[in-house]
Coordinates of C-alpha atoms in Angstrom, one line a residue:
Chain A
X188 CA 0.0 0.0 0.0
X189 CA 1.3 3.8 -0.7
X190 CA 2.0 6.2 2.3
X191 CA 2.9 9.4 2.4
X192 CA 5.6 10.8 5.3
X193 CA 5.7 14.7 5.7
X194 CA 8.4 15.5 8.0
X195 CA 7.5 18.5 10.0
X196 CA 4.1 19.8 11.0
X197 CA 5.0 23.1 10.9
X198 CA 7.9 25.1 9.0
X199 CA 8.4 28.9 10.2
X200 CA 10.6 30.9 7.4
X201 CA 11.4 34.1 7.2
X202 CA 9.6 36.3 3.9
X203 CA 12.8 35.7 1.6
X204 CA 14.2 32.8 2.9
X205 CA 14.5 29.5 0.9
X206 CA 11.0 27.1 2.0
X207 CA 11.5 23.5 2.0
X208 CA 9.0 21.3 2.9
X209 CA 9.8 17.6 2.8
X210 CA 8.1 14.5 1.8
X211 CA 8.9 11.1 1.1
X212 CA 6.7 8.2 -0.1
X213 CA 6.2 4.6 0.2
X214 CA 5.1 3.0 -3.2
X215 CA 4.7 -0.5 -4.8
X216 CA 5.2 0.3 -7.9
X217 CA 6.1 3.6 -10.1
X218 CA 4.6 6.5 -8.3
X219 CA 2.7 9.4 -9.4
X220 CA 3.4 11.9 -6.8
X221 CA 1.5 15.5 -5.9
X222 CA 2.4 18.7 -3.8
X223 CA -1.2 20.2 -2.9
X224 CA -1.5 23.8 -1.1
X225 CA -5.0 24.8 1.2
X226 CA -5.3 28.3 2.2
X227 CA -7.3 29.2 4.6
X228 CA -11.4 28.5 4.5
X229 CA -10.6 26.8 0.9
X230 CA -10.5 23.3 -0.9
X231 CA -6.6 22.3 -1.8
X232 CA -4.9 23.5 -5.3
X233 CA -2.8 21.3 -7.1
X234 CA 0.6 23.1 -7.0
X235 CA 2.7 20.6 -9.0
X236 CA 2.8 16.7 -10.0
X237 CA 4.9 14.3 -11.3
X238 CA 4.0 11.6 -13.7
X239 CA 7.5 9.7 -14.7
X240 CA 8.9 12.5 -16.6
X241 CA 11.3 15.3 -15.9
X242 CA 12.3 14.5 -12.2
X243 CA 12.6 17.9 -11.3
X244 CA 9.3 19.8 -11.8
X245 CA 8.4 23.2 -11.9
X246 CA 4.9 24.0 -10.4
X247 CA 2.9 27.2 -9.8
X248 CA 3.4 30.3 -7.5
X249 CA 7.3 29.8 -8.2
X250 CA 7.7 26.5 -6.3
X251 CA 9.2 22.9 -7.5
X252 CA 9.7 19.4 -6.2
X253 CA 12.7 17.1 -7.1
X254 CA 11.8 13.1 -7.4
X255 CA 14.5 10.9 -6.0
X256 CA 14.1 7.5 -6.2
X257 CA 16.9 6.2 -4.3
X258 CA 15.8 8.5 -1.6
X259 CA 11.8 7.6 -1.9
X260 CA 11.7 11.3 -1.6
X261 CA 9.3 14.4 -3.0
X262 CA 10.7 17.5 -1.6
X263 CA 9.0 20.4 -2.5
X264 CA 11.1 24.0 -2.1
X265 CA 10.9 27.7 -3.3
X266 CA 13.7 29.8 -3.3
X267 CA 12.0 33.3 -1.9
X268 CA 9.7 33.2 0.5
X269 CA 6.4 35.6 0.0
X270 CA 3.9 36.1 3.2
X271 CA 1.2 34.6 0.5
X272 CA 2.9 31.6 0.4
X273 CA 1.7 31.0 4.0
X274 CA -0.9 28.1 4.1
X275 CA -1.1 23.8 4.3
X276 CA 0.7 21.7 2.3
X277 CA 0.0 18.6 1.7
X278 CA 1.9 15.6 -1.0
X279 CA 0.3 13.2 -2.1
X280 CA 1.1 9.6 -3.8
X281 CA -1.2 7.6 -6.2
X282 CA -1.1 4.5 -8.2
X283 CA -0.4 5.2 -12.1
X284 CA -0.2 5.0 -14.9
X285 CA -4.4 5.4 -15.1
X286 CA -5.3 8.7 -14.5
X287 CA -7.5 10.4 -10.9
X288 CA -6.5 7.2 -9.3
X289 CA -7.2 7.4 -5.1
X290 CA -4.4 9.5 -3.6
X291 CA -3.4 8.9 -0.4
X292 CA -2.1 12.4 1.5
X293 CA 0.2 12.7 4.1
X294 CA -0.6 14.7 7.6
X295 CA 0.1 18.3 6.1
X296 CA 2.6 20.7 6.7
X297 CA 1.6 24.1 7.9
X298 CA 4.0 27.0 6.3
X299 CA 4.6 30.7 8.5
X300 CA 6.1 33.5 6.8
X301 CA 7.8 35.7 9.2
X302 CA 8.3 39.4 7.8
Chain B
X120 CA -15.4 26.0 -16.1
X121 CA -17.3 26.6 -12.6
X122 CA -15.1 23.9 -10.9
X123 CA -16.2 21.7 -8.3
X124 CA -19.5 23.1 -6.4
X125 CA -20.2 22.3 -3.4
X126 CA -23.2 23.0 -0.8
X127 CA -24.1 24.1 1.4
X128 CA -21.2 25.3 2.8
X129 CA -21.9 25.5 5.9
X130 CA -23.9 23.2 7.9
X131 CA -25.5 23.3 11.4
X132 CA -27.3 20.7 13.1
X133 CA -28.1 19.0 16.4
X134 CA -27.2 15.4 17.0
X135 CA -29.7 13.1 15.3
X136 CA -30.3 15.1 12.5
X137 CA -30.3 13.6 8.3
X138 CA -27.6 15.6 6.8
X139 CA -27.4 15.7 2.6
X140 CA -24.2 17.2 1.9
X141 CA -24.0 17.8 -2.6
X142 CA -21.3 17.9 -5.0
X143 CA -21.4 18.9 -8.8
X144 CA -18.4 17.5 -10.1
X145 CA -16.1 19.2 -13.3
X146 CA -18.3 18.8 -16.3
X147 CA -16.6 15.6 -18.4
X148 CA -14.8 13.9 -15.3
X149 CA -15.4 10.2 -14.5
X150 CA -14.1 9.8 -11.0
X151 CA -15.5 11.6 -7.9
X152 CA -14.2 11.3 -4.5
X153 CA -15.7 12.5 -1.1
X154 CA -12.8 12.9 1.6
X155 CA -13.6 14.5 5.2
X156 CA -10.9 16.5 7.2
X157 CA -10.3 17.1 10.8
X158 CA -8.1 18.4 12.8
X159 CA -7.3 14.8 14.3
X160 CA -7.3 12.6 11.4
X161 CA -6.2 15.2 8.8
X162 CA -7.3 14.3 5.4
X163 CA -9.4 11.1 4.5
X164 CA -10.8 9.4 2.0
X165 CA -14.6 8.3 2.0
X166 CA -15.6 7.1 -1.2
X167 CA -14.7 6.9 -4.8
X168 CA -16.6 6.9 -8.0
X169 CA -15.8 6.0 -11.6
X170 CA -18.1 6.2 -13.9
X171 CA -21.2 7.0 -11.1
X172 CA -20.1 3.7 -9.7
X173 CA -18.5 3.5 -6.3
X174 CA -15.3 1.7 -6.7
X175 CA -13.8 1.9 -2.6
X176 CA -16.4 3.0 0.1
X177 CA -13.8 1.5 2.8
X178 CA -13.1 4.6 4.3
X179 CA -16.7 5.2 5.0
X180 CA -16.7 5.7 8.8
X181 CA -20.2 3.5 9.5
X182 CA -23.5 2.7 8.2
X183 CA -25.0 6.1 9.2
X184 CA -22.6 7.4 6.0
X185 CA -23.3 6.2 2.2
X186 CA -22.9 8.3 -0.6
X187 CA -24.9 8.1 -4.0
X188 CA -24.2 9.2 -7.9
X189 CA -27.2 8.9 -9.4
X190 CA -26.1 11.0 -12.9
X191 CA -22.5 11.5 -14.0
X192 CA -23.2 15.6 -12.9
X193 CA -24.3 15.1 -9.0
X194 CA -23.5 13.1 -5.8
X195 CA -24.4 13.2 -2.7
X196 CA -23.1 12.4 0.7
X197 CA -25.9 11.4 3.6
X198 CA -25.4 11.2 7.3
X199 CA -28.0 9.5 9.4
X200 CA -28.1 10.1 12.0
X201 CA -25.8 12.6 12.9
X202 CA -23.6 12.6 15.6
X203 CA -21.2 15.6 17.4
X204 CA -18.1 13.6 16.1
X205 CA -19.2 13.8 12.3
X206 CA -18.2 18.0 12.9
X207 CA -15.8 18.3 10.1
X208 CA -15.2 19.9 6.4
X209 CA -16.2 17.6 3.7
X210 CA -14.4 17.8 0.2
X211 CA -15.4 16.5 -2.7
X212 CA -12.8 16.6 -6.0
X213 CA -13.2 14.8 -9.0
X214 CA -10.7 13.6 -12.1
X215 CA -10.8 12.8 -15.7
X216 CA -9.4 9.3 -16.1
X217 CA -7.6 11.4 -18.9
X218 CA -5.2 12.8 -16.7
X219 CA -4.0 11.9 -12.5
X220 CA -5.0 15.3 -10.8
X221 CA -7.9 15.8 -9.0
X222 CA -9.7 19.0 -8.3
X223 CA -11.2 20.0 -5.1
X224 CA -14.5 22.0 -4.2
X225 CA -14.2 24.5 -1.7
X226 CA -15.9 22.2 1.3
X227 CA -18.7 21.9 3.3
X228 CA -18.0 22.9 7.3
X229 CA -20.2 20.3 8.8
X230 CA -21.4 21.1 12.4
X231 CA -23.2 18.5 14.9
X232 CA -24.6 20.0 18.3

């Protein structure tokens, strides 16, 4: 079965400081892998996805997320941090190749921008 | 397009109560999945669809939960009766079998007094 492991409940940067957010994934077979944002009072935003392509993918709102298979890892980082980046992140793995397969999420990761 | 719509989106009831929560899913999408998030459990999957089938109702918490698609535009998601710990927001999303994304409605906040 897939799992999803996000290491840190909450990550405090400072507005112009590099955000990382981590994730890494337990899969049986070749993963499709997702980086999802929530703000506040709303549904989540896909942000970014990988599909067995480039392994370093560029998403929306200037972030991108480097897939590491010998790692089992999904990182997801932004090199300047903006106070409107502040919100939930969640990844999450599915089963592909067959598209809007069930994705399984991992606990979230709660992002503060410091000014 | 509209995107997912949800409603209502917000919900207040006692304990006891039939609660019909509704989702119109992205016009030409074949999957539809409820999830329900809390604070404690974070996010969780319900139910899936395919095709106005339901594929994995496994994460349905209980028989006062079931979920219907009667048309390939409109599900809904009954709780009967309602009890204090159903108080949560309740997602629906739905995907084209085209692609592996799934897009989100903004939520129903469900509360049980």
């Amino acid at each position: 079965a897939q799992s999803v492991t996000q290491l840190g409940s909450h990550v405090s940067v400072s507005e112009g400081a590099l955000v990382l957010l981590r994730c890494n994934y337990s899969s049986s077979v070749p993963p499709y892998l997702f980086w999802y944002v929530q703000y506040p009072n709303q549904g989540l935003q896909l942000l970014l996805k990988y599909t067995s392509a480039a392994t370093l993918v560029k998403g929306i709102n200037g972030f991108e997320a480097e897939f590491k298979k010998s790692e089992t890892s999904f990182h997801l980082t932004k090199p300047s941090a903006h106070m409107s980046d502040a919100a939930e992140y969640f990844c999450a793995v599915s089963e592909g190749p067959q598209g809007a397969q069930k994705l399984v999420f991992g606990q979230g990761t709660r992002l503060t921008i410091n000014p | 397009d509209a995107g997912v719509i949800q409603s209502p989106r917000h919900e207040v009831t006692e304990m006891g109560q039939e609660v019909t929560l509704r989702c119109k899913p992205i016009s030409g999408h074949d999957y539809l999945f409820w999830y329900r998030q809390t604070m404690m459990r974070g996010l969780e999957l319900l139910i899936y669809f395919n095709n106005n089938v339901p594929i994995d109702d496994s994460g349905m918490p209980e028989d006062r939960f079931s979920a219907k698609m009667p048309n390939a535009s409109f599900s809904t998601l009954k709780i009967q009766p309602s009890e204090p710990r159903d108080s949560a927001v309740y997602f629906c999303a739905s995907g084209s079998s085209a692609g592996n994304e799934q897009y989100f409605g903004p939520g129903t906040r469900l509360t049980v007094t």
